[in-house]
Short mmCIF file of C-alpha atoms and ligand atoms in Angstrom, two decimals:
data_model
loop_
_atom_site.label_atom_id
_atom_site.label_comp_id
_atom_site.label_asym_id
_atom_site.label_seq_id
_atom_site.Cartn_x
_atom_site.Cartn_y
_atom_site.Cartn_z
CA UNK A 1 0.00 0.00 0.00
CA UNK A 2 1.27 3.27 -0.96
CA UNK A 3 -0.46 5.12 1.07
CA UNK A 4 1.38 5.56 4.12
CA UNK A 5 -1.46 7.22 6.01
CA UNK A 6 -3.99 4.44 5.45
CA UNK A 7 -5.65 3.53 8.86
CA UNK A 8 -3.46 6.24 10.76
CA UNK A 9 -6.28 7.92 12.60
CA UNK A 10 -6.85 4.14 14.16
CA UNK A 11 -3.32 3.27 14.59
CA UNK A 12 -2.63 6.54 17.09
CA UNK A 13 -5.43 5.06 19.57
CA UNK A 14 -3.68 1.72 19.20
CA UNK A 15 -6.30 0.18 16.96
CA UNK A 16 -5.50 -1.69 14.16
CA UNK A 17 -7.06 -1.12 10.88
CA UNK A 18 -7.50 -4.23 8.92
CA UNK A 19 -8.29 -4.83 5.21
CA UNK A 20 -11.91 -6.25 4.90
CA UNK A 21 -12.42 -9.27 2.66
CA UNK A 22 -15.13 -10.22 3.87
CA UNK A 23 -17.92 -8.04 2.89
CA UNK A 24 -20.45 -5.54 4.26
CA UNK A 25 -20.58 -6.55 8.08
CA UNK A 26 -21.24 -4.64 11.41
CA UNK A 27 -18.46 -5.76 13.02
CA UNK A 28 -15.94 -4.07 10.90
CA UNK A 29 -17.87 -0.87 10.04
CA UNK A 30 -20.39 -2.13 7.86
CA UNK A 31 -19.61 0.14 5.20
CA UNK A 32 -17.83 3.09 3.72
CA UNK A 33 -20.29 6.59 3.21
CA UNK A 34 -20.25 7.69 -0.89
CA UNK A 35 -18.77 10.90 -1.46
CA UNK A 36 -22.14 12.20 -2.28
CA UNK A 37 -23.48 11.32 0.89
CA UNK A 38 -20.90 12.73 2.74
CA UNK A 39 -21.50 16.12 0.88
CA UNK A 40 -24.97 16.16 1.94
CA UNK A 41 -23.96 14.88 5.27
CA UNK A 42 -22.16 17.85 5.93
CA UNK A 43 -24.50 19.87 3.84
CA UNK A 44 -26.63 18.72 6.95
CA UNK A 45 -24.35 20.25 9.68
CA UNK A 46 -25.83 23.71 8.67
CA UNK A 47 -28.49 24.17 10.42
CA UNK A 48 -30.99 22.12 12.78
CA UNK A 49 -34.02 20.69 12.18
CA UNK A 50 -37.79 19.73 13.96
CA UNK A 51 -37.01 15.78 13.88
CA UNK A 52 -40.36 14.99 13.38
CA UNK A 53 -40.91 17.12 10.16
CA UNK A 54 -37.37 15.86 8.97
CA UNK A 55 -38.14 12.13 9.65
CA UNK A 56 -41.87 12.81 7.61
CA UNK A 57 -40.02 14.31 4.45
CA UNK A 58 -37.18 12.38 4.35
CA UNK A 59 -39.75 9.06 4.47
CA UNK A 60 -41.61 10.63 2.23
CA UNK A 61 -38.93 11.00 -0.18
CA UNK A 62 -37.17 7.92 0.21
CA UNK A 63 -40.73 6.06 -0.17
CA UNK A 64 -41.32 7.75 -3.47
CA UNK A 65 -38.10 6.65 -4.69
CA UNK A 66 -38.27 3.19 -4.15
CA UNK A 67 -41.89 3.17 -4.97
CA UNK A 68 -43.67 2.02 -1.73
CA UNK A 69 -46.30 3.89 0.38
CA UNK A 70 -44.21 5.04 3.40
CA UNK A 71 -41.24 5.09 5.02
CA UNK A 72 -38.93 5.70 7.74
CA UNK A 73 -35.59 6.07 9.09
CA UNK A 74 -34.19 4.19 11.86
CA UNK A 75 -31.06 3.20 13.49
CA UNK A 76 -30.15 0.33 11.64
CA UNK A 77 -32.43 -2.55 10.38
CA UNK A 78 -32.18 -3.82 13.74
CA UNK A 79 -34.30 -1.06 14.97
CA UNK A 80 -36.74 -1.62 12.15
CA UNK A 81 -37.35 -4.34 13.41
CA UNK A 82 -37.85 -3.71 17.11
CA UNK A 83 -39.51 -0.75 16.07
CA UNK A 84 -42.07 -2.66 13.70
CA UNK A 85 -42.71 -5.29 16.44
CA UNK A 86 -43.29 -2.23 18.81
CA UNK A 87 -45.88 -1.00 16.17
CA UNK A 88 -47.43 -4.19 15.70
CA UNK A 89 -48.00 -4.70 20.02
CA UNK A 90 -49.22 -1.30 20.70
CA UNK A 91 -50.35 0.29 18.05
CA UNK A 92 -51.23 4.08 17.72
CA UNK A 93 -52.25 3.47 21.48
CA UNK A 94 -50.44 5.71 23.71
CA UNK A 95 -50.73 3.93 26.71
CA UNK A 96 -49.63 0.74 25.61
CA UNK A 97 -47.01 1.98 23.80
CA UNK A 98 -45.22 3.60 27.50
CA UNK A 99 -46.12 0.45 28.62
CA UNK A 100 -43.69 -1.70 26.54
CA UNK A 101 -41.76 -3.94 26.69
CA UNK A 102 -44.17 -5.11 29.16
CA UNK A 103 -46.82 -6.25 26.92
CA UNK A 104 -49.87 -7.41 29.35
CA UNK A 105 -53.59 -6.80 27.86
CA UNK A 106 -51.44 -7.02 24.20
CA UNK A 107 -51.12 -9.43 21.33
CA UNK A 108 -47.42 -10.24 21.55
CA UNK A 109 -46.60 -13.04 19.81
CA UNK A 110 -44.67 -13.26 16.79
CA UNK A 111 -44.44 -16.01 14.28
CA UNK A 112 -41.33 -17.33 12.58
CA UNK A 113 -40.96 -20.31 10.73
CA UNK A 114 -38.52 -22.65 12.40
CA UNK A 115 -36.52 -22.69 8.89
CA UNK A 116 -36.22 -19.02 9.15
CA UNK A 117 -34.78 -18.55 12.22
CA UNK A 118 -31.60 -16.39 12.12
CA UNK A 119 -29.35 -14.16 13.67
CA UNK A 120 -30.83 -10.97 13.87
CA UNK A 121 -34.28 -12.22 14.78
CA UNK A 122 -33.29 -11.16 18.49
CA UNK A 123 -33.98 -7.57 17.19
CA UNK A 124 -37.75 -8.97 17.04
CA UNK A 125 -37.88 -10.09 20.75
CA UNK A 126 -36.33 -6.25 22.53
CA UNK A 127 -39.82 -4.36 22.24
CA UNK A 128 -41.18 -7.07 24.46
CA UNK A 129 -42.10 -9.65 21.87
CA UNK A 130 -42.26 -13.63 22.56
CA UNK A 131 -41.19 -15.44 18.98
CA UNK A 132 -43.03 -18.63 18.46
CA UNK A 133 -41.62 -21.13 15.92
CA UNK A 134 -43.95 -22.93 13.20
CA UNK A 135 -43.12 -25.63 11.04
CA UNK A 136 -40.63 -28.06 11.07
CA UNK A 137 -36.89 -28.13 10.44
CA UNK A 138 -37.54 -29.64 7.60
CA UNK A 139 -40.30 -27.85 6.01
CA UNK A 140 -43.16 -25.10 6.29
CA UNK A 141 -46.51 -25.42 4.88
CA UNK A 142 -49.52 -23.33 4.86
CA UNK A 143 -51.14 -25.87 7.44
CA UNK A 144 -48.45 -25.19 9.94
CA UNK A 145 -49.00 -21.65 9.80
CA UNK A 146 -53.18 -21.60 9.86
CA UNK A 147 -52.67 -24.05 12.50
CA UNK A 148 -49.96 -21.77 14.53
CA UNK A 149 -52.20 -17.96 14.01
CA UNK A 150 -53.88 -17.72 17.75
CA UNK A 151 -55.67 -14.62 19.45
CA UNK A 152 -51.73 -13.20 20.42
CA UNK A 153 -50.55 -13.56 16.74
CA UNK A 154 -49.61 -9.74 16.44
CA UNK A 155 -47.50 -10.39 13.25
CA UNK A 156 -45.82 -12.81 11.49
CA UNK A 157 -41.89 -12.05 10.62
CA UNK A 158 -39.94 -13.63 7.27
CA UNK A 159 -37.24 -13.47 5.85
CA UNK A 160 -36.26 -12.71 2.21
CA UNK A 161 -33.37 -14.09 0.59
CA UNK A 162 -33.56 -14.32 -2.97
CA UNK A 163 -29.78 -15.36 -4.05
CA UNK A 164 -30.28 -18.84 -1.79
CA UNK A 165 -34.08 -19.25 -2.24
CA UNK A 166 -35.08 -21.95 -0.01
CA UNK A 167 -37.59 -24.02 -1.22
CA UNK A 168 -38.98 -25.91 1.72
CA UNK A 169 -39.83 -22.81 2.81
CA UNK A 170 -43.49 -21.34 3.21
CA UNK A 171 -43.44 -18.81 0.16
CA UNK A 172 -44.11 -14.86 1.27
CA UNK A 173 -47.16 -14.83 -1.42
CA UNK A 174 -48.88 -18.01 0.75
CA UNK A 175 -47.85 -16.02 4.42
CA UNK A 176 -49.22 -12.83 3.10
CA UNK A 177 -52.39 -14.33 1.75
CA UNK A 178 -53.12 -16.32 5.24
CA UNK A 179 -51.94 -14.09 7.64
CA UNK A 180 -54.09 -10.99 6.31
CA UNK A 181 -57.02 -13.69 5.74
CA UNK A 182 -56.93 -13.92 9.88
CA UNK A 183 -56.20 -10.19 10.25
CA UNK A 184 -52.63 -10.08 11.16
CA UNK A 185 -49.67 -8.19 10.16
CA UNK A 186 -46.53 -9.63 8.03
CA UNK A 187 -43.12 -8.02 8.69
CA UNK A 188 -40.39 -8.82 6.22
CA UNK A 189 -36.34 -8.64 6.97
CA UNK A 190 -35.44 -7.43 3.55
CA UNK A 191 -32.12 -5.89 4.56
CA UNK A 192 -29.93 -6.78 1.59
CA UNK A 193 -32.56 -6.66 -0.73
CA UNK A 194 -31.72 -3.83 -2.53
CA UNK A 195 -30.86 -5.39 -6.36
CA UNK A 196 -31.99 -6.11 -9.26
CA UNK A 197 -33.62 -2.39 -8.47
CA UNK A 198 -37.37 -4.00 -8.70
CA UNK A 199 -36.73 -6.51 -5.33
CA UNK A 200 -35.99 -2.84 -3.72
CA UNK A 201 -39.10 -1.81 -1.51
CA UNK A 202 -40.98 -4.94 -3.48
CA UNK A 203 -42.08 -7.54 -0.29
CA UNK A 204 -43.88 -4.40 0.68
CA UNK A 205 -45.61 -3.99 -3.32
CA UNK A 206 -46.26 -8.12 -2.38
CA UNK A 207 -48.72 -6.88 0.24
CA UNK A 208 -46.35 -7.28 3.49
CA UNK A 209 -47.23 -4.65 5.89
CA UNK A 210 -43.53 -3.71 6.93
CA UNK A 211 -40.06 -4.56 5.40
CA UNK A 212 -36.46 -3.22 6.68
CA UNK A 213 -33.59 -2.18 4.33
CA UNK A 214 -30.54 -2.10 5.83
CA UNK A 215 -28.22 1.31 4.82
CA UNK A 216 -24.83 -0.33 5.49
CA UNK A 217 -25.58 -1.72 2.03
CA UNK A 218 -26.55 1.25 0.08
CA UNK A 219 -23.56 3.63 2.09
CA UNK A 220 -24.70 5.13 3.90
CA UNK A 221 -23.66 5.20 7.47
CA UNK A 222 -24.29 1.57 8.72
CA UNK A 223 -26.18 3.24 12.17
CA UNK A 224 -28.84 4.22 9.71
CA UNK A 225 -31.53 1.62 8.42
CA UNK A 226 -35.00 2.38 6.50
CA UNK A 227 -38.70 1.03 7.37
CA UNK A 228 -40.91 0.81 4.71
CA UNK A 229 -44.39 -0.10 4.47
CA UNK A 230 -48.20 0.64 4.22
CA UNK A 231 -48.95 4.28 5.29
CA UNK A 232 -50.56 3.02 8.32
CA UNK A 233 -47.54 0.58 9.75
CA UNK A 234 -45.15 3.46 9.16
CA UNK A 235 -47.09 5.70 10.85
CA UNK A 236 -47.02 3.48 14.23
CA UNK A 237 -43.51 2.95 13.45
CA UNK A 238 -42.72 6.24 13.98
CA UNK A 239 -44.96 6.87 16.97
CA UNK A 240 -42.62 4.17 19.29
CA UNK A 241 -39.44 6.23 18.02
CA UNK A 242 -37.21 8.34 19.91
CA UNK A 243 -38.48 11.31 17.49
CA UNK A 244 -41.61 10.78 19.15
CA UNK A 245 -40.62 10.21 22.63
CA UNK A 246 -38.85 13.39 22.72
CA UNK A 247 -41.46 15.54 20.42
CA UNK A 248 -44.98 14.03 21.05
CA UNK A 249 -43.73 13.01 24.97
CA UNK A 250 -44.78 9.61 24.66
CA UNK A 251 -42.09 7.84 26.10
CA UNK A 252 -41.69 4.48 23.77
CA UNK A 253 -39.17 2.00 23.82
CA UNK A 254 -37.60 3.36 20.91
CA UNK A 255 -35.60 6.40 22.66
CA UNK A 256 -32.21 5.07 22.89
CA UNK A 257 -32.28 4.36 19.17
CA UNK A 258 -31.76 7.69 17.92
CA UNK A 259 -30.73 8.71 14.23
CA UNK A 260 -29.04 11.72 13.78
CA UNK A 261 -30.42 14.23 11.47
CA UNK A 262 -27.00 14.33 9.00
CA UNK A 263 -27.41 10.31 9.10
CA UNK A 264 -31.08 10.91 8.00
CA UNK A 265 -29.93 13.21 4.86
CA UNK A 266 -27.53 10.75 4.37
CA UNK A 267 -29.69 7.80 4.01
CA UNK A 268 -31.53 9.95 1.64
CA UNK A 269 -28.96 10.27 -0.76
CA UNK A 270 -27.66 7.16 -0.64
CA UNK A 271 -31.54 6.23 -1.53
CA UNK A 272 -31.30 8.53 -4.67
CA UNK A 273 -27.60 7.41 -5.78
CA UNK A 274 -28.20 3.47 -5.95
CA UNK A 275 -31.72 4.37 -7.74
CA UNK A 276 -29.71 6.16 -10.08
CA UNK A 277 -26.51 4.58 -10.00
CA UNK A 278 -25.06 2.63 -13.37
CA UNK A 279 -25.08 -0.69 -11.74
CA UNK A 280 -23.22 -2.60 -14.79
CA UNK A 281 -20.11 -0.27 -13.91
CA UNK A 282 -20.79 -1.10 -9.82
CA UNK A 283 -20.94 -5.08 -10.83
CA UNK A 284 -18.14 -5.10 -13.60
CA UNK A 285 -16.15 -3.20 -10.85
CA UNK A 286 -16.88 -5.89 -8.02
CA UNK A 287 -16.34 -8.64 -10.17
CA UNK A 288 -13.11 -7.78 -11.83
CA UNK A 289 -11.49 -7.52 -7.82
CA UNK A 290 -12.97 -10.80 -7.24
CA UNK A 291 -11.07 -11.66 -10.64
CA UNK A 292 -7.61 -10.13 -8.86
CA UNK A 293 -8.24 -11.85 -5.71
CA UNK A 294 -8.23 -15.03 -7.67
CA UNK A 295 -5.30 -14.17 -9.62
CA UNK A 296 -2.41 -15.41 -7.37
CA UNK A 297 -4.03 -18.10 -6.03
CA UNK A 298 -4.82 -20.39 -9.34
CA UNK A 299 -2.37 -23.85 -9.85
CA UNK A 300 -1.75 -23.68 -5.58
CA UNK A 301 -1.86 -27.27 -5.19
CA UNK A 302 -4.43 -28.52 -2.21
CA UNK A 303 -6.12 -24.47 -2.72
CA UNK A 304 -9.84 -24.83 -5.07
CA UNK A 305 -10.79 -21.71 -5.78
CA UNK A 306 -13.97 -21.02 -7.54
CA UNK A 307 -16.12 -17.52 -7.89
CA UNK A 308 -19.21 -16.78 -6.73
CA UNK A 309 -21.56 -15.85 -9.99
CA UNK A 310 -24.66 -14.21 -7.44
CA UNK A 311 -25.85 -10.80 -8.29
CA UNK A 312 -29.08 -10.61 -6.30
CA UNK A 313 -29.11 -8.48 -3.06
CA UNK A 314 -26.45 -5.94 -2.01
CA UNK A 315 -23.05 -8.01 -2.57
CA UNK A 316 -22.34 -9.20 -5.82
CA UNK A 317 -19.81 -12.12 -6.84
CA UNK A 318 -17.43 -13.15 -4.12
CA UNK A 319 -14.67 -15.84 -4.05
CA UNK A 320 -14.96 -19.37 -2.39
CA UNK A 321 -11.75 -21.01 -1.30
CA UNK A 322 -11.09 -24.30 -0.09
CA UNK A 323 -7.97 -25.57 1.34
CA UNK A 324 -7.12 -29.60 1.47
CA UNK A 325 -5.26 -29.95 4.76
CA UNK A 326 -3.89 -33.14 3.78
CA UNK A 327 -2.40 -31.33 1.00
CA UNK A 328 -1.09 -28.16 1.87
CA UNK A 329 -1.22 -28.55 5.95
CA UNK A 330 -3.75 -26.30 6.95
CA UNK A 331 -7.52 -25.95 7.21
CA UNK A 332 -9.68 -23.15 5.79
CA UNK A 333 -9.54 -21.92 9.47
CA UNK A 334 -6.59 -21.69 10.09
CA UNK A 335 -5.96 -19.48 6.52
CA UNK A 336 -8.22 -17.73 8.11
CA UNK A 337 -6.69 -16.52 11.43
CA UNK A 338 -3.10 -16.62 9.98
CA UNK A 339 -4.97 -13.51 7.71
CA UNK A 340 -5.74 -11.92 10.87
CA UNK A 341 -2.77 -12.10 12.41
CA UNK A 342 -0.50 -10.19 9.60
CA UNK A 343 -0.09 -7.14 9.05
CA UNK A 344 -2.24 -5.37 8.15
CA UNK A 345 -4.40 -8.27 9.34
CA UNK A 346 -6.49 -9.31 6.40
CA UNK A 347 -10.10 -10.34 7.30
CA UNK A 348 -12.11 -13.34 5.77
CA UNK A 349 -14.77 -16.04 6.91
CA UNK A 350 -15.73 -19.37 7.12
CA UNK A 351 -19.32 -18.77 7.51
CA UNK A 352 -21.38 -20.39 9.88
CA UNK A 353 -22.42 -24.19 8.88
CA UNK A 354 -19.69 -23.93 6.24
CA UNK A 355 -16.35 -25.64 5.25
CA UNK A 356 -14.84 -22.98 3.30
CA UNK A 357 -13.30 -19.37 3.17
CA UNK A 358 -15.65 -16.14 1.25
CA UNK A 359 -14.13 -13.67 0.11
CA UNK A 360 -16.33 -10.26 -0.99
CA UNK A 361 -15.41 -7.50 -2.71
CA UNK A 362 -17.40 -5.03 -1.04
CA UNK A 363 -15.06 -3.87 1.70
CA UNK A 364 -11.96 -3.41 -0.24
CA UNK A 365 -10.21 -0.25 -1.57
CA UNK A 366 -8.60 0.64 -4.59
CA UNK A 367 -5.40 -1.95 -5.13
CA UNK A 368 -6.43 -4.31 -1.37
CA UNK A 369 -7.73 -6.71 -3.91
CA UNK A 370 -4.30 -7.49 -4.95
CA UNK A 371 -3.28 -7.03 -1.91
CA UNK A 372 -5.92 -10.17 -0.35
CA UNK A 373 -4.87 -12.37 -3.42
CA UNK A 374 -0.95 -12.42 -2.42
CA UNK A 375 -1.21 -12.53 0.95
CA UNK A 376 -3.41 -15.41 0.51
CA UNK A 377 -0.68 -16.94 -1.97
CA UNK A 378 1.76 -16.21 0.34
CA UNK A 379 0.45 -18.80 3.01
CA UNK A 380 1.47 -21.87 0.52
CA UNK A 381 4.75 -20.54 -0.57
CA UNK A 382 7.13 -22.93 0.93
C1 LIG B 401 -27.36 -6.44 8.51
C2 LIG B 401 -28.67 -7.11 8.68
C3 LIG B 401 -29.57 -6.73 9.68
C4 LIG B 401 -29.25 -5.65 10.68
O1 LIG B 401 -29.15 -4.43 10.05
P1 LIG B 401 -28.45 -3.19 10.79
O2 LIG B 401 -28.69 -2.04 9.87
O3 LIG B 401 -27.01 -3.56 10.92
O4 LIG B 401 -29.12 -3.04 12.11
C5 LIG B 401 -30.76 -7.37 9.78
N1 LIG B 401 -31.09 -8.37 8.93
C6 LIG B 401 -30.26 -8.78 7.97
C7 LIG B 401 -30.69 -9.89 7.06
C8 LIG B 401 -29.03 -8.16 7.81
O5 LIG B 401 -28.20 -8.57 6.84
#
C-alpha cells in the first residue's frame, strides 16, 4: 500500500485497521459513506431541524423513490425491526405503547418459521415480543402456519433471501395471503434486498405490511436503516421512536435508538444514488477484484478456488476457497486466522455451517484486492 497514512487515525489510539475481505458486516464498520453522501452529510451540519418534520419528508422522499407507500428512518435494520414489532404490540395506542416492553392486555406473539430462524431475529424479541416457531426443520406449509395464528398472533416475521431461495420454505405470497385472511400483520427482513432495483421496496408492493432495508448496504452510514411499508404501519412505526418520545412526549421504547439528522440526509442520498446509480459499472467493478483476488491463487496445489456468480441483493460475486489440509497442511480456518494475524491483518470467513473461506469485494479499496490475493498466496509458498 502506498499510502502511508492508510488507517493512521486508528493506529494513534492503538487500533488496528484491517483490510476487509469479507464483505459488508457490522463488526468491521459495515460500510464506507459515498462521497455524495458525505456532501450532503455535511451539507446537513448547517443548520438544525424539527425531527419529526425531517423524519416525515425524508420518508416521504425515500418512499417515493423506491416506490412504496411510506417510510422511515431508523437506526439500523435492527431497529426496524424492534420498532415494527413495537408498532405491531401497541399500536397508535399511547398507553400501551409507555407500557412496553411489558406487553400485558397485548397481542405479543410473533411467528417465525422454524426454517427461518436467524441471527438478527433477536432484534424482534427487545420491544417485548415472545417469537413462536412454526413448522418443522424440515419444512413449512400453509397448514403449519393456519394451524400456529392464535388470538396473540400480532404479526408474522420472514425473511427474504432471494440469491439462496429456499424451497422448503413457506413462500411470502402463501404467508401474506393467510396471515391478512386472519387479520394479522406480516413483517419482512429485507435488509440486503436492494438489487436487481425492482426486489428494492418490493415484499412491501407483495402486500407485506412492513419490510427493513438495511443502509450499510446502500452507504450510507451503517447506524442508519429504513422502514418501509403501508402508510398506516409506518405511521405506528414512527410513533414508538425516539423522534416521538422526545417531540410528542410519549415515552416508547424506541428512545435510545436515535438517528441523527446528518445520518437521516444521508440515508436519503444514498436512496437517490443506488436508484440512479449505473449498476453494470458497480458489478463489472466488483467482479473484476474478485477476478484479482483469484489471480495469485490459481495452480496452488491442495487451494480450489472457484467464484461466486450471485448478483441478487447488495453483494455481488465473491470468491470461495477451499484448502485440502492433507495437502497443503492447513484448514480453511486456520488461513483464516493466519490472515488476521498479519499485518495489516487481512479479514475473511468461514461462515457459519460452512467448510470454506468467502471472500467479498465489497469492503476493499482501490489496489487491497491485490493485496488479499498475495497474501493469501503467500500462506502456501514454501
Ligand atoms: C445487517 C442485517 C440486519 C441488521 O441491520 P443493521 O442495519 O445492521 O441493524 C438485519 N437483517 C439482515 C438480514 C441483515 O443482513
Amino acid at each position: 500500500m502506498a499510502d502511508t497514512s492508510w488507517g493512521e487515525i486508528y493506529k494513534e489510539l492503538g487500533a488496528k485497521p484491517v483490510i476487509n475481505a469479507t464483505g459488508s458486516v457490522t463488526m468491521l464498520g459495515g460500510s464506507t459513506p459515498f462521497p455524495e453522501v458525505k456532501e450532503a452529510m455535511a451539507q446537513a451540519d448547517g443548520a438544525y431541524i424539527y425531527l419529526l418534520d425531517l423524519q416525515e419528508k425524508a420518508g416521504d422522499a425515500i418512499a417515493k423513490m423506491v416506490d412504496v407507500p411510506a417510510a422511515y428512518l431508523t437506526s439500523g435494520a435492527g431497529s426496524a425491526l424492534t420498532l415494527a414489532t413495537a408498532a405491531a404490540m401497541a399500536g397508535d395506542d399511547d398507553d400501551k405503547i409507555q407500557q412496553l416492553p411489558n406487553t400485558s392486555g397485548m397481542k405479543n406473539e410473533i411467528l417465525i418459521q422454524t426454517r427461518q430462524r436467524y441471527w438478527y431475529d433477536r432484534c424482534l424479541e427487545l420491544a417485548g415480543a415472545t417469537l413462536v416457531d412454526f413448522g418443522s426443520e424440515e419444512e413449512t406449509t400453509a397448514e403449519d402456519l393456519e394451524k400456529a395464528i392464535g388470538p396473540n398472533t400480532a404479526a408474522v416475521h420472514y425473511y427474504a433471501v432471494e440469491q439462496e431461495p429456499d424451497p422448503q420454505a413457506l413462500s411470502l405470497e402463501q404467508t401474506i395471503e393467510i396471515a391478512h385472511a386472519h387479520g394479522v400483520l406480516v413483517t419482512v427482513d429485507a435488509a440486503g434486498q436492494i438489487y436487481p432495483l425492482e426486489n428494492f421496496g418490493k415484499y412491501v408492493r407483495m402486500g407485506a405490511d412492513f419490510q427493513c432495508v438495511a443502509a450499510k448496504y446502500l452507504g450510507a452510514p451503517q447506524s442508519v436503516g429504513l422502514a418501509l411499508g403501508s402508510e398506516e404501519m409506518i405511521r405506528k412505526i414512527g410513533l414508538q421512536s425516539f423522534a416521538s418520545y422526545e417531540g410528542r412526549r410519549v415515552r416508547g421504547i424506541g428512545r435510545p435508538q436515535k438517528v441523527d439528522r446528518q445520518e437521516i440526509i444521508g440515508a436519503v442520498a444514498a436512496v437517490r444514488r443506488w436508484m440512479t446509480l449505473n449498476h453494470e459499472v458497480r458489478l463489472i467493478d466488483a467482479e473484476q477484484k474478485c477476478r484479482n483476488m483469484m489471480a495469485p491463487l490459481m495452480g496452488i496445489p491442495g487451494v480450489k478456488v472457484e467464484s461466486i456468480a450471485n448478483i441478487i441483493g447488495h453483494q455481488p460475486y465473491g470468491v470461495n476457497i477451499e484448502v485440502d489440509p492433507a495437502v497443503t497442511g492447513m484448514t480453511n480456518q486456520e488461513v483464516v486466522d493466519r490472515l488476521k494475524a498479519g499485518d495489516p491483518p487481512v479479514w475473511t470467513r468461514v461462515r457459519e455451517g460452512e467448510d470454506r473461506i468467502t471472500l467479498h469485494a465489497f469492503g476493499l479499496y482501490p489496489g487491497e484486492d491485490e493485496v488479499v490475493g498475495q497474501r493469501i498466496a503467500e500462506l502456501f509458498r514454501k
